[in-house]
mmCIF file of C-alpha atoms and ligand atoms in Angstrom:
data_model
loop_
_atom_site.group_PDB
_atom_site.id
_atom_site.type_symbol
_atom_site.label_atom_id
_atom_site.label_comp_id
_atom_site.label_asym_id
_atom_site.label_seq_id
_atom_site.Cartn_x
_atom_site.Cartn_y
_atom_site.Cartn_z
ATOM 1 C CA UNK K 1 -13.761 -5.888 3.283
ATOM 2 C CA UNK K 2 -12.062 -9.254 3.468
ATOM 3 C CA UNK K 3 -8.620 -9.426 1.919
ATOM 4 C CA UNK K 4 -6.096 -12.065 1.017
ATOM 5 C CA UNK K 5 -2.787 -10.311 1.674
ATOM 6 C CA UNK K 6 0.333 -11.378 -0.149
ATOM 7 C CA UNK K 7 3.584 -9.749 0.959
ATOM 8 C CA UNK K 8 6.269 -9.982 -1.707
ATOM 9 C CA UNK K 9 9.928 -9.446 -0.772
ATOM 10 C CA UNK K 10 11.243 -8.031 2.478
ATOM 11 C CA UNK K 11 9.222 -4.820 2.660
ATOM 12 C CA UNK K 12 6.085 -6.607 1.447
ATOM 13 C CA UNK K 13 6.425 -9.317 4.083
ATOM 14 C CA UNK K 14 7.071 -6.866 6.909
ATOM 15 C CA UNK K 15 4.110 -4.696 5.993
ATOM 16 C CA UNK K 16 1.819 -7.735 5.771
ATOM 17 C CA UNK K 17 3.133 -8.887 9.176
ATOM 18 C CA UNK K 18 2.222 -5.457 10.537
ATOM 19 C CA UNK K 19 -1.234 -5.593 8.907
ATOM 20 C CA UNK K 20 -1.928 -8.797 10.866
ATOM 21 C CA UNK K 21 -0.909 -7.134 14.132
ATOM 22 C CA UNK K 22 -3.032 -4.075 13.377
ATOM 23 C CA UNK K 23 -6.075 -6.105 12.315
ATOM 24 C CA UNK K 24 -5.892 -7.915 15.651
ATOM 25 C CA UNK K 25 -5.397 -4.706 17.636
ATOM 26 C CA UNK K 26 -8.455 -2.931 16.206
ATOM 27 C CA UNK K 27 -10.475 -6.133 15.904
ATOM 28 C CA UNK K 28 -10.867 -5.181 12.268
ATOM 29 C CA UNK K 29 -11.454 -8.553 10.618
ATOM 30 C CA UNK K 30 -10.244 -7.377 7.216
ATOM 31 C CA UNK K 31 -7.448 -9.950 6.876
ATOM 32 C CA UNK K 32 -8.815 -13.293 5.749
ATOM 33 C CA UNK K 33 -5.388 -14.791 4.967
ATOM 34 C CA UNK K 34 -1.795 -13.654 4.787
ATOM 35 C CA UNK K 35 0.964 -15.138 2.643
ATOM 36 C CA UNK K 36 4.606 -14.022 2.401
ATOM 37 C CA UNK K 37 6.781 -14.766 -0.633
ATOM 38 C CA UNK K 38 10.540 -14.240 -0.781
ATOM 39 C CA UNK K 39 13.776 -15.427 -2.370
ATOM 40 C CA UNK K 40 15.676 -14.889 0.901
ATOM 41 C CA UNK K 41 15.351 -17.415 3.716
ATOM 42 C CA UNK K 42 16.381 -14.950 6.424
ATOM 43 C CA UNK K 43 13.682 -12.434 5.477
ATOM 44 C CA UNK K 44 10.978 -15.082 5.751
ATOM 45 C CA UNK K 45 12.394 -16.241 9.086
ATOM 46 C CA UNK K 46 12.255 -12.689 10.445
ATOM 47 C CA UNK K 47 8.476 -12.441 10.121
ATOM 48 C CA UNK K 48 6.394 -12.708 13.265
ATOM 49 C CA UNK K 49 2.726 -13.036 12.435
ATOM 50 C CA UNK K 50 2.461 -14.626 8.994
ATOM 51 C CA UNK K 51 1.829 -18.353 9.649
ATOM 52 C CA UNK K 52 4.838 -20.586 8.913
ATOM 53 C CA UNK K 53 2.939 -22.640 6.374
ATOM 54 C CA UNK K 54 2.128 -19.466 4.422
ATOM 55 C CA UNK K 55 5.775 -18.453 3.971
ATOM 56 C CA UNK K 56 6.867 -19.360 0.465
ATOM 57 C CA UNK K 57 10.528 -19.489 -0.562
ATOM 58 C CA UNK K 58 10.966 -19.158 -4.323
ATOM 59 C CA UNK K 59 13.971 -19.158 -6.661
ATOM 60 C CA UNK K 60 15.936 -21.804 -4.760
ATOM 61 C CA UNK K 61 17.294 -23.278 -7.990
ATOM 62 C CA UNK K 62 18.754 -19.910 -9.003
ATOM 63 C CA UNK K 63 19.685 -18.134 -5.765
ATOM 64 C CA UNK K 64 19.591 -20.869 -3.126
ATOM 65 C CA UNK K 65 17.721 -18.822 -0.518
ATOM 66 C CA UNK K 66 20.094 -15.852 -0.670
ATOM 67 C CA UNK K 67 17.816 -13.289 -2.335
ATOM 68 C CA UNK K 68 18.134 -11.656 -5.754
ATOM 69 C CA UNK K 69 20.228 -8.672 -4.632
ATOM 70 C CA UNK K 70 18.087 -5.826 -5.986
ATOM 71 C CA UNK K 71 17.946 -7.447 -9.444
ATOM 72 C CA UNK K 72 14.252 -7.074 -10.212
ATOM 73 C CA UNK K 73 14.461 -8.771 -13.596
ATOM 74 C CA UNK K 74 15.728 -11.860 -11.768
ATOM 75 C CA UNK K 75 12.947 -11.350 -9.191
ATOM 76 C CA UNK K 76 10.419 -11.471 -12.018
ATOM 77 C CA UNK K 77 12.006 -14.512 -13.640
ATOM 78 C CA UNK K 78 12.104 -16.671 -10.517
ATOM 79 C CA UNK K 79 8.504 -15.717 -9.772
ATOM 80 C CA UNK K 80 7.439 -16.890 -13.250
ATOM 81 C CA UNK K 81 9.381 -20.101 -12.763
ATOM 82 C CA UNK K 82 8.012 -20.838 -9.283
ATOM 83 C CA UNK K 83 4.478 -19.496 -9.658
ATOM 84 C CA UNK K 84 3.078 -22.943 -8.810
ATOM 85 C CA UNK K 85 4.741 -22.808 -5.368
ATOM 86 C CA UNK K 86 2.952 -19.531 -4.667
ATOM 87 C CA UNK K 87 -0.293 -20.897 -6.068
ATOM 88 C CA UNK K 88 -0.137 -23.841 -3.641
ATOM 89 C CA UNK K 89 -0.129 -21.403 -0.725
ATOM 90 C CA UNK K 90 -2.966 -19.386 -2.265
ATOM 91 C CA UNK K 91 -4.927 -22.607 -2.780
ATOM 92 C CA UNK K 92 -5.261 -22.721 1.018
ATOM 93 C CA UNK K 93 -6.929 -19.279 1.058
ATOM 94 C CA UNK K 94 -10.718 -19.602 1.192
ATOM 95 C CA UNK K 95 -11.024 -17.393 -1.885
ATOM 96 C CA UNK K 96 -14.842 -17.567 -1.920
ATOM 97 C CA UNK K 97 -14.720 -15.575 1.341
ATOM 98 C CA UNK K 98 -12.530 -12.734 0.108
ATOM 99 C CA UNK K 99 -13.507 -9.492 -1.615
ATOM 100 C CA UNK K 100 -10.063 -8.808 -3.083
ATOM 101 C CA UNK K 101 -6.370 -9.671 -3.167
ATOM 102 C CA UNK K 102 -3.799 -7.159 -1.997
ATOM 103 C CA UNK K 103 -0.235 -7.724 -3.215
ATOM 104 C CA UNK K 104 2.213 -5.680 -1.133
ATOM 105 C CA UNK K 105 5.806 -4.924 -2.201
ATOM 106 C CA UNK K 106 8.651 -2.452 -1.923
ATOM 107 C CA UNK K 107 9.223 -1.310 -5.501
ATOM 108 C CA UNK K 108 12.899 -0.359 -5.213
ATOM 109 C CA UNK K 109 14.326 -3.804 -4.400
ATOM 110 C CA UNK K 110 14.505 -7.011 -6.405
ATOM 111 C CA UNK K 111 12.138 -9.747 -5.258
ATOM 112 C CA UNK K 112 9.005 -7.682 -4.615
ATOM 113 C CA UNK K 113 9.764 -5.144 -7.309
ATOM 114 C CA UNK K 114 10.026 -7.793 -10.021
ATOM 115 C CA UNK K 115 7.798 -10.501 -8.545
ATOM 116 C CA UNK K 116 4.703 -8.564 -7.444
ATOM 117 C CA UNK K 117 3.632 -7.572 -10.997
ATOM 118 C CA UNK K 118 4.128 -11.182 -12.183
ATOM 119 C CA UNK K 119 1.979 -12.514 -9.337
ATOM 120 C CA UNK K 120 -0.698 -9.833 -9.904
ATOM 121 C CA UNK K 121 -0.970 -10.828 -13.557
ATOM 122 C CA UNK K 122 -1.285 -14.511 -12.564
ATOM 123 C CA UNK K 123 -3.988 -13.812 -9.959
ATOM 124 C CA UNK K 124 -6.045 -11.695 -12.340
ATOM 125 C CA UNK K 125 -6.038 -14.487 -14.897
ATOM 126 C CA UNK K 126 -7.346 -17.011 -12.379
ATOM 127 C CA UNK K 127 -9.674 -15.220 -9.973
ATOM 128 C CA UNK K 128 -12.712 -13.005 -10.475
ATOM 129 C CA UNK K 129 -11.990 -10.840 -7.412
ATOM 130 C CA UNK K 130 -10.100 -7.599 -7.946
ATOM 131 C CA UNK K 131 -6.339 -7.698 -7.436
ATOM 132 C CA UNK K 132 -4.960 -4.546 -5.827
ATOM 133 C CA UNK K 133 -1.340 -3.617 -5.393
ATOM 134 C CA UNK K 134 0.224 -1.743 -2.494
ATOM 135 C CA UNK K 135 3.535 -0.433 -3.753
ATOM 136 C CA UNK K 136 6.126 1.246 -1.536
ATOM 137 C CA UNK K 137 8.374 3.776 -3.278
ATOM 138 C CA UNK K 138 12.002 4.090 -2.110
ATOM 139 C CA UNK K 139 13.365 7.232 -0.468
ATOM 140 C CA UNK K 140 15.260 9.515 -2.868
ATOM 141 C CA UNK K 141 18.582 8.983 -1.064
ATOM 142 C CA UNK K 142 18.542 5.222 -1.592
ATOM 143 C CA UNK K 143 20.367 5.644 -4.883
ATOM 144 C CA UNK K 144 19.970 5.233 -8.618
ATOM 145 C CA UNK K 145 19.436 1.481 -8.796
ATOM 146 C CA UNK K 146 16.502 1.625 -6.347
ATOM 147 C CA UNK K 147 14.958 4.520 -8.237
ATOM 148 C CA UNK K 148 15.379 2.753 -11.563
ATOM 149 C CA UNK K 149 13.911 -0.462 -10.137
ATOM 150 C CA UNK K 150 10.967 1.434 -8.664
ATOM 151 C CA UNK K 151 10.202 3.332 -11.863
ATOM 152 C CA UNK K 152 10.248 0.161 -13.964
ATOM 153 C CA UNK K 153 8.253 -1.809 -11.413
ATOM 154 C CA UNK K 154 5.713 1.014 -11.058
ATOM 155 C CA UNK K 155 5.124 1.048 -14.789
ATOM 156 C CA UNK K 156 4.539 -2.693 -14.843
ATOM 157 C CA UNK K 157 2.681 -3.124 -11.546
ATOM 158 C CA UNK K 158 0.108 -0.408 -12.302
ATOM 159 C CA UNK K 159 -0.704 -2.161 -15.570
ATOM 160 C CA UNK K 160 -1.163 -5.572 -13.925
ATOM 161 C CA UNK K 161 -3.412 -4.638 -10.984
ATOM 162 C CA UNK K 162 -6.971 -3.352 -10.730
ATOM 163 C CA UNK K 163 -5.653 -0.402 -8.755
ATOM 164 C CA UNK K 164 -2.251 0.507 -7.356
ATOM 165 C CA UNK K 165 -2.274 2.022 -3.884
ATOM 166 C CA UNK K 166 1.004 3.806 -3.337
ATOM 167 C CA UNK K 167 3.029 4.727 -0.266
ATOM 168 C CA UNK K 168 6.090 6.922 -0.681
ATOM 169 C CA UNK K 169 8.853 6.250 1.873
ATOM 170 C CA UNK K 170 10.438 9.549 0.875
ATOM 171 C CA UNK K 171 7.517 11.607 2.090
ATOM 172 C CA UNK K 172 7.423 9.774 5.417
ATOM 173 C CA UNK K 173 11.025 9.446 6.527
ATOM 174 C CA UNK K 174 12.315 11.453 9.465
ATOM 175 C CA UNK K 175 15.768 12.925 9.780
ATOM 176 C CA UNK K 176 18.019 11.224 12.296
ATOM 177 C CA UNK K 177 16.039 8.005 12.483
ATOM 178 C CA UNK K 178 17.756 4.627 12.173
ATOM 179 C CA UNK K 179 16.748 2.641 9.106
ATOM 180 C CA UNK K 180 15.231 -0.198 11.157
ATOM 181 C CA UNK K 181 13.432 2.052 13.621
ATOM 182 C CA UNK K 182 12.310 4.236 10.742
ATOM 183 C CA UNK K 183 10.720 1.357 8.883
ATOM 184 C CA UNK K 184 8.911 0.127 11.990
ATOM 185 C CA UNK K 185 7.328 3.540 12.458
ATOM 186 C CA UNK K 186 6.598 3.955 8.748
ATOM 187 C CA UNK K 187 5.048 0.492 8.569
ATOM 188 C CA UNK K 188 2.695 1.408 11.396
ATOM 189 C CA UNK K 189 1.668 4.535 9.484
ATOM 190 C CA UNK K 190 1.054 2.408 6.392
ATOM 191 C CA UNK K 191 -1.133 -0.171 8.089
ATOM 192 C CA UNK K 192 -3.118 2.389 10.062
ATOM 193 C CA UNK K 193 -4.182 4.248 6.925
ATOM 194 C CA UNK K 194 -4.862 1.311 4.621
ATOM 195 C CA UNK K 195 -6.049 -0.864 7.520
ATOM 196 C CA UNK K 196 -8.723 1.598 8.648
ATOM 197 C CA UNK K 197 -9.896 1.907 5.057
ATOM 198 C CA UNK K 198 -10.227 -1.832 4.504
ATOM 199 C CA UNK K 199 -11.652 -2.496 7.966
ATOM 200 C CA UNK K 200 -14.316 0.132 7.260
ATOM 201 C CA UNK K 201 -15.901 -2.181 4.732
ATOM 202 C CA UNK K 202 -16.056 -4.988 7.272
ATOM 203 C CA UNK K 203 -18.536 -3.572 9.820
ATOM 204 C CA UNK K 204 -21.717 -5.566 10.481
ATOM 205 C CA UNK K 205 -24.891 -3.952 9.219
ATOM 206 C CA UNK K 206 -26.868 -4.559 12.389
ATOM 207 C CA UNK K 207 -25.261 -1.447 13.824
ATOM 208 C CA UNK K 208 -27.537 1.440 14.737
ATOM 209 C CA UNK K 209 -25.882 3.660 12.143
ATOM 210 C CA UNK K 210 -26.228 0.895 9.592
ATOM 211 C CA UNK K 211 -27.412 2.976 6.688
ATOM 212 C CA UNK K 212 -24.358 5.223 6.728
ATOM 213 C CA UNK K 213 -21.741 2.509 7.269
ATOM 214 C CA UNK K 214 -19.244 2.103 4.431
ATOM 215 C CA UNK K 215 -19.732 -1.093 2.490
ATOM 216 C CA UNK K 216 -16.949 -3.085 0.817
ATOM 217 C CA UNK K 217 -18.627 -2.447 -2.552
ATOM 218 C CA UNK K 218 -18.068 1.283 -2.043
ATOM 219 C CA UNK K 219 -14.349 0.728 -1.606
ATOM 220 C CA UNK K 220 -14.297 -1.564 -4.656
ATOM 221 C CA UNK K 221 -16.252 0.964 -6.753
ATOM 222 C CA UNK K 222 -13.943 3.787 -5.717
ATOM 223 C CA UNK K 223 -10.937 1.695 -6.753
ATOM 224 C CA UNK K 224 -12.513 0.414 -9.964
ATOM 225 C CA UNK K 225 -11.383 2.218 -13.060
ATOM 226 C CA UNK K 226 -7.774 1.501 -12.152
ATOM 227 C CA UNK K 227 -4.848 3.854 -11.960
ATOM 228 C CA UNK K 228 -3.059 5.056 -8.874
ATOM 229 C CA UNK K 229 -4.524 5.753 -5.440
ATOM 230 C CA UNK K 230 -3.401 7.577 -2.347
ATOM 231 C CA UNK K 231 -4.827 7.790 1.168
ATOM 232 C CA UNK K 232 -5.011 10.628 3.672
ATOM 233 C CA UNK K 233 -5.820 10.382 7.357
ATOM 234 C CA UNK K 234 -6.404 12.873 10.151
ATOM 235 C CA UNK K 235 -7.632 12.266 13.683
ATOM 236 C CA UNK K 236 -8.298 13.957 16.997
ATOM 237 C CA UNK K 237 -8.317 12.407 20.430
ATOM 238 C CA UNK K 238 -11.675 12.726 22.106
ATOM 239 C CA UNK K 239 -12.412 11.877 25.716
ATOM 240 C CA UNK K 240 -15.717 10.190 26.117
ATOM 241 C CA UNK K 241 -16.135 10.181 29.895
ATOM 242 C CA UNK K 242 -18.711 12.701 31.115
ATOM 243 C CA UNK K 243 -17.229 16.081 31.761
ATOM 244 C CA UNK K 244 -14.434 15.246 29.325
ATOM 245 C CA UNK K 245 -13.285 16.980 26.200
ATOM 246 C CA UNK K 246 -16.233 15.812 24.139
ATOM 247 C CA UNK K 247 -18.693 17.315 26.591
ATOM 248 C CA UNK K 248 -16.892 20.594 26.572
ATOM 249 C CA UNK K 249 -16.824 20.591 22.791
ATOM 250 C CA UNK K 250 -20.336 19.473 22.091
ATOM 251 C CA UNK K 251 -22.280 20.409 25.218
ATOM 252 C CA UNK K 252 -23.389 16.831 25.724
ATOM 253 C CA UNK K 253 -21.921 13.507 24.768
ATOM 254 C CA UNK K 254 -25.366 12.188 23.925
ATOM 255 C CA UNK K 255 -26.263 14.932 21.512
ATOM 256 C CA UNK K 256 -23.876 13.014 19.213
ATOM 257 C CA UNK K 257 -24.808 12.824 15.578
ATOM 258 C CA UNK K 258 -26.313 16.164 14.723
ATOM 259 C CA UNK K 259 -24.210 18.263 17.030
ATOM 260 C CA UNK K 260 -22.672 21.355 15.435
ATOM 261 C CA UNK K 261 -19.209 20.959 16.940
ATOM 262 C CA UNK K 262 -19.014 17.297 15.941
ATOM 263 C CA UNK K 263 -20.096 18.259 12.424
ATOM 264 C CA UNK K 264 -17.451 20.967 12.152
ATOM 265 C CA UNK K 265 -14.808 18.694 13.580
ATOM 266 C CA UNK K 266 -15.462 15.979 11.011
ATOM 267 C CA UNK K 267 -15.618 18.416 8.116
ATOM 268 C CA UNK K 268 -12.277 19.873 9.088
ATOM 269 C CA UNK K 269 -10.766 16.380 9.610
ATOM 270 C CA UNK K 270 -11.751 15.524 6.020
ATOM 271 C CA UNK K 271 -9.959 18.665 4.794
ATOM 272 C CA UNK K 272 -6.904 17.947 6.936
ATOM 273 C CA UNK K 273 -6.764 14.343 5.686
ATOM 274 C CA UNK K 274 -6.934 15.484 2.063
ATOM 275 C CA UNK K 275 -4.610 18.463 2.247
ATOM 276 C CA UNK K 276 -2.152 16.990 4.772
ATOM 277 C CA UNK K 277 0.423 14.306 4.124
ATOM 278 C CA UNK K 278 -0.988 11.671 1.763
ATOM 279 C CA UNK K 279 0.553 8.199 1.430
ATOM 280 C CA UNK K 280 1.561 9.422 -2.031
ATOM 281 C CA UNK K 281 1.648 13.235 -2.084
ATOM 282 C CA UNK K 282 -0.211 14.602 -5.102
ATOM 283 C CA UNK K 283 -2.658 17.236 -6.209
ATOM 284 C CA UNK K 284 -5.941 15.975 -4.756
ATOM 285 C CA UNK K 285 -7.750 17.929 -7.458
ATOM 286 C CA UNK K 286 -6.538 15.437 -10.052
ATOM 287 C CA UNK K 287 -8.433 12.506 -8.467
ATOM 288 C CA UNK K 288 -11.121 10.762 -10.514
ATOM 289 C CA UNK K 289 -12.992 9.212 -7.620
ATOM 290 C CA UNK K 290 -12.924 9.485 -3.848
ATOM 291 C CA UNK K 291 -14.182 7.945 -0.625
ATOM 292 C CA UNK K 292 -14.532 9.681 2.743
ATOM 293 C CA UNK K 293 -14.697 7.467 5.829
ATOM 294 C CA UNK K 294 -15.411 8.848 9.310
ATOM 295 C CA UNK K 295 -14.090 6.660 12.145
ATOM 296 C CA UNK K 296 -14.698 6.804 15.875
ATOM 297 C CA UNK K 297 -17.338 6.065 18.456
ATOM 298 C CA UNK K 298 -20.842 6.011 16.951
ATOM 299 C CA UNK K 299 -21.975 8.987 19.055
ATOM 300 C CA UNK K 300 -19.190 11.125 17.621
ATOM 301 C CA UNK K 301 -19.792 10.335 13.979
ATOM 302 C CA UNK K 302 -21.703 13.249 12.588
ATOM 303 C CA UNK K 303 -23.536 12.280 9.441
ATOM 304 C CA UNK K 304 -23.792 15.913 8.505
ATOM 305 C CA UNK K 305 -20.025 16.256 8.963
ATOM 306 C CA UNK K 306 -19.330 13.364 6.589
ATOM 307 C CA UNK K 307 -21.788 14.805 4.072
ATOM 308 C CA UNK K 308 -20.184 18.249 4.234
ATOM 309 C CA UNK K 309 -16.721 16.716 3.932
ATOM 310 C CA UNK K 310 -17.893 14.671 0.971
ATOM 311 C CA UNK K 311 -19.324 17.747 -0.737
ATOM 312 C CA UNK K 312 -16.136 19.684 -0.056
ATOM 313 C CA UNK K 313 -14.123 16.886 -1.700
ATOM 314 C CA UNK K 314 -16.483 16.970 -4.684
ATOM 315 C CA UNK K 315 -15.742 20.674 -5.116
ATOM 316 C CA UNK K 316 -12.036 20.136 -4.578
ATOM 317 C CA UNK K 317 -11.754 17.357 -7.162
ATOM 318 C CA UNK K 318 -14.535 18.402 -9.538
ATOM 319 C CA UNK K 319 -15.549 14.709 -9.425
ATOM 320 C CA UNK K 320 -19.123 13.496 -9.152
ATOM 321 C CA UNK K 321 -17.926 10.150 -7.837
ATOM 322 C CA UNK K 322 -17.148 10.918 -4.207
ATOM 323 C CA UNK K 323 -18.605 8.419 -1.773
ATOM 324 C CA UNK K 324 -18.878 8.789 1.985
ATOM 325 C CA UNK K 325 -19.751 6.797 5.103
ATOM 326 C CA UNK K 326 -18.904 5.720 8.629
ATOM 327 C CA UNK K 327 -16.705 3.182 10.273
ATOM 328 C CA UNK K 328 -18.041 3.068 13.844
ATOM 329 C CA UNK K 329 -15.543 1.763 16.410
ATOM 330 C CA UNK K 330 -16.948 1.491 19.886
ATOM 331 C CA UNK K 331 -13.549 1.210 21.590
ATOM 332 C CA UNK K 332 -11.866 4.104 19.755
ATOM 333 C CA UNK K 333 -10.721 7.177 21.670
ATOM 334 C CA UNK K 334 -10.218 9.190 18.504
ATOM 335 C CA UNK K 335 -12.412 10.619 15.803
ATOM 336 C CA UNK K 336 -10.798 10.415 12.410
ATOM 337 C CA UNK K 337 -11.300 10.804 8.695
ATOM 338 C CA UNK K 338 -9.777 8.533 6.079
ATOM 339 C CA UNK K 339 -9.835 9.888 2.542
ATOM 340 C CA UNK K 340 -9.156 7.608 -0.427
ATOM 341 C CA UNK K 341 -8.312 9.436 -3.658
ATOM 342 C CA UNK K 342 -8.375 7.166 -6.666
ATOM 343 C CA UNK K 343 -7.177 7.705 -10.227
ATOM 344 C CA UNK K 344 -4.845 10.560 -9.297
ATOM 345 C CA UNK K 345 -2.726 11.868 -12.158
ATOM 346 C CA UNK K 346 -0.927 14.983 -10.962
ATOM 347 C CA UNK K 347 1.863 13.313 -8.942
ATOM 348 C CA UNK K 348 5.187 15.222 -9.010
ATOM 349 C CA UNK K 349 6.973 12.414 -7.145
ATOM 350 C CA UNK K 350 6.264 9.917 -9.944
ATOM 351 C CA UNK K 351 7.463 12.400 -12.586
ATOM 352 C CA UNK K 352 10.657 12.934 -10.575
ATOM 353 C CA UNK K 353 11.131 9.184 -10.048
ATOM 354 C CA UNK K 354 10.844 8.559 -13.791
ATOM 355 C CA UNK K 355 13.218 11.397 -14.612
ATOM 356 C CA UNK K 356 15.902 10.199 -12.184
ATOM 357 C CA UNK K 357 15.373 6.606 -13.370
ATOM 358 C CA UNK K 358 15.952 7.613 -16.996
ATOM 359 C CA UNK K 359 19.155 9.374 -16.013
ATOM 360 C CA UNK K 360 20.245 6.337 -13.973
ATOM 361 C CA UNK K 361 19.488 4.048 -16.923
ATOM 362 C CA UNK K 362 21.567 6.192 -19.297
ATOM 363 C CA UNK K 363 24.452 6.433 -16.826
ATOM 364 C CA UNK K 364 24.386 2.660 -16.259
ATOM 365 C CA UNK K 365 24.523 2.013 -20.011
ATOM 366 C CA UNK K 366 27.414 4.464 -20.440
ATOM 367 C CA UNK K 367 29.332 3.026 -17.489
ATOM 368 C CA UNK K 368 28.852 -0.517 -18.829
ATOM 369 C CA UNK K 369 30.052 0.476 -22.309
ATOM 370 C CA UNK K 370 33.081 2.305 -20.909
ATOM 371 C CA UNK K 371 33.889 -0.588 -18.571
ATOM 372 C CA UNK K 372 33.833 -3.028 -21.495
ATOM 373 C CA UNK K 373 36.211 -0.818 -23.512
ATOM 374 C CA UNK K 374 38.521 -0.371 -20.555
ATOM 375 C CA UNK K 375 38.564 -4.073 -19.796
ATOM 376 C CA UNK K 376 39.314 -4.849 -23.455
ATOM 377 C CA UNK K 377 42.266 -2.480 -23.399
ATOM 378 C CA UNK K 378 43.445 -3.934 -20.063
ATOM 379 C CA UNK K 379 43.759 -7.484 -21.397
ATOM 380 C CA UNK K 380 44.775 -6.535 -24.939
ATOM 381 C CA UNK K 381 48.515 -6.936 -25.626
ATOM 382 C CA UNK K 382 48.387 -6.006 -29.292
ATOM 383 C CA UNK K 383 48.172 -9.644 -30.328
ATOM 384 C CA UNK K 384 51.701 -10.463 -29.092
ATOM 385 C CA UNK K 385 50.785 -12.649 -26.155
ATOM 386 C CA UNK K 386 48.881 -15.905 -26.688
ATOM 387 C CA UNK K 387 46.100 -16.930 -24.338
ATOM 388 C CA UNK K 388 46.327 -20.466 -22.909
ATOM 389 C CA UNK K 389 43.239 -21.646 -24.786
HETATM 390 P P1 GDP A 1 13.198 -7.217 -1.874
HETATM 391 O O1 GDP A 1 13.232 -8.070 -0.652
HETATM 392 O O2 GDP A 1 14.244 -7.618 -2.881
HETATM 393 O O3 GDP A 1 11.849 -7.179 -2.501
HETATM 394 O O4 GDP A 1 13.563 -5.728 -1.494
HETATM 395 P P2 GDP A 1 13.203 -4.933 -0.135
HETATM 396 O O5 GDP A 1 11.775 -5.162 0.152
HETATM 397 O O6 GDP A 1 14.184 -5.251 0.928
HETATM 398 O O7 GDP A 1 13.494 -3.428 -0.496
HETATM 399 C C1 GDP A 1 12.790 -2.702 -1.448
HETATM 400 C C2 GDP A 1 12.587 -1.310 -1.005
HETATM 401 O O8 GDP A 1 11.588 -1.341 -0.027
HETATM 402 C C3 GDP A 1 13.736 -0.553 -0.371
HETATM 403 O O9 GDP A 1 14.402 0.178 -1.332
HETATM 404 C C4 GDP A 1 13.070 0.359 0.625
HETATM 405 O O10 GDP A 1 12.660 1.567 0.011
HETATM 406 C C5 GDP A 1 11.811 -0.368 0.960
HETATM 407 N N1 GDP A 1 11.783 -1.045 2.269
HETATM 408 C C6 GDP A 1 12.526 -2.087 2.718
HETATM 409 N N2 GDP A 1 12.072 -2.501 3.916
HETATM 410 C C7 GDP A 1 11.007 -1.711 4.219
HETATM 411 C C8 GDP A 1 10.082 -1.656 5.315
HETATM 412 O O11 GDP A 1 10.120 -2.425 6.277
HETATM 413 N N3 GDP A 1 9.129 -0.682 5.234
HETATM 414 C C9 GDP A 1 9.030 0.186 4.204
HETATM 415 N N4 GDP A 1 8.051 1.104 4.246
HETATM 416 N N5 GDP A 1 9.860 0.151 3.180
HETATM 417 C C10 GDP A 1 10.830 -0.790 3.184
#
């Protein structure tokens, strides 16, 4: 499906930058336009692929290009104030060509955390296309302010979008990795999962497996109904040259679609994708709707495998709304399964985030009250000393 991507804040901009690179690399064609919005000049300058003219600096009157310093209320305010600046950039997007908007932001900071929900609300008022959010949760060790920001932003963002796709940095960080290097790797994981999903709805229907190819309307229908979504992905490298791994697995590379080994492989990839690490870990059984996408070379995409995987997911979720299809990629050397779980409700990480945020909020209020008292007693001289004015 064709998307207008809007990266809000530093994380949002970097992920959108990476989406552009990935779309190019897989020849996906799912990015129609990409815009980056920020309050910090340096963050916008650091982007590589988002076109210069689509980089929008907001909040200059308040923060003069220096960012909002993890103050997400300020992030929201400057977005409200400068919404016309963002709209000018979106006016250049050929919106009649897009299937949806995707607003991407890190939820723990200030600009994206506060601004993304404001922009989503604005877009939904103006356009008929769905507006999806891609929200990145902070890692647990980032501290109370980031957790509090993320919990408040989550609550608002999920209300303002047609569906909130979530990625949890905490579930994807590796010990001993530098922050910068870590984000680069994590951002690649993000764009691979969501990119394959969105690119799946962009395949031409003249393909020989046309009837089983995933259509953008299937992605939209899976996301409709709102709530929170998560994505799983599992893949296996498959050699396609004769005498290679595929031949040894299936007996013949040409036997393709209905081959038993290919069927089993896809069914088990669907299970691995669902039960392995999701972008937002949760109980898959709590999903309302789902979509299974098989990716790889057309000869390796077993229709029976997708169907079995789809049925398995139906049993697992107890949902009657599980869709399935292919995303054939002639140049791929892997077979994979992408599983989109939509409307998930059993998400321990969100419960924990809200709990820690509440504690952080209470502590902040206490600290502020104590600080005020202490300051008052610091400057108080019992009325004996006069102030200058
Ligand atoms: P903003 O510029 O004020 O919107 O804030 P940032 O985007 O810098 O940070 C918000 C949160 O996003 C941080 O707490 C991190 O959890 C996360 N973050 C920052 N940069 C990246 C990135 O490149 N990738 C990912 N996955 N997360 C990031």
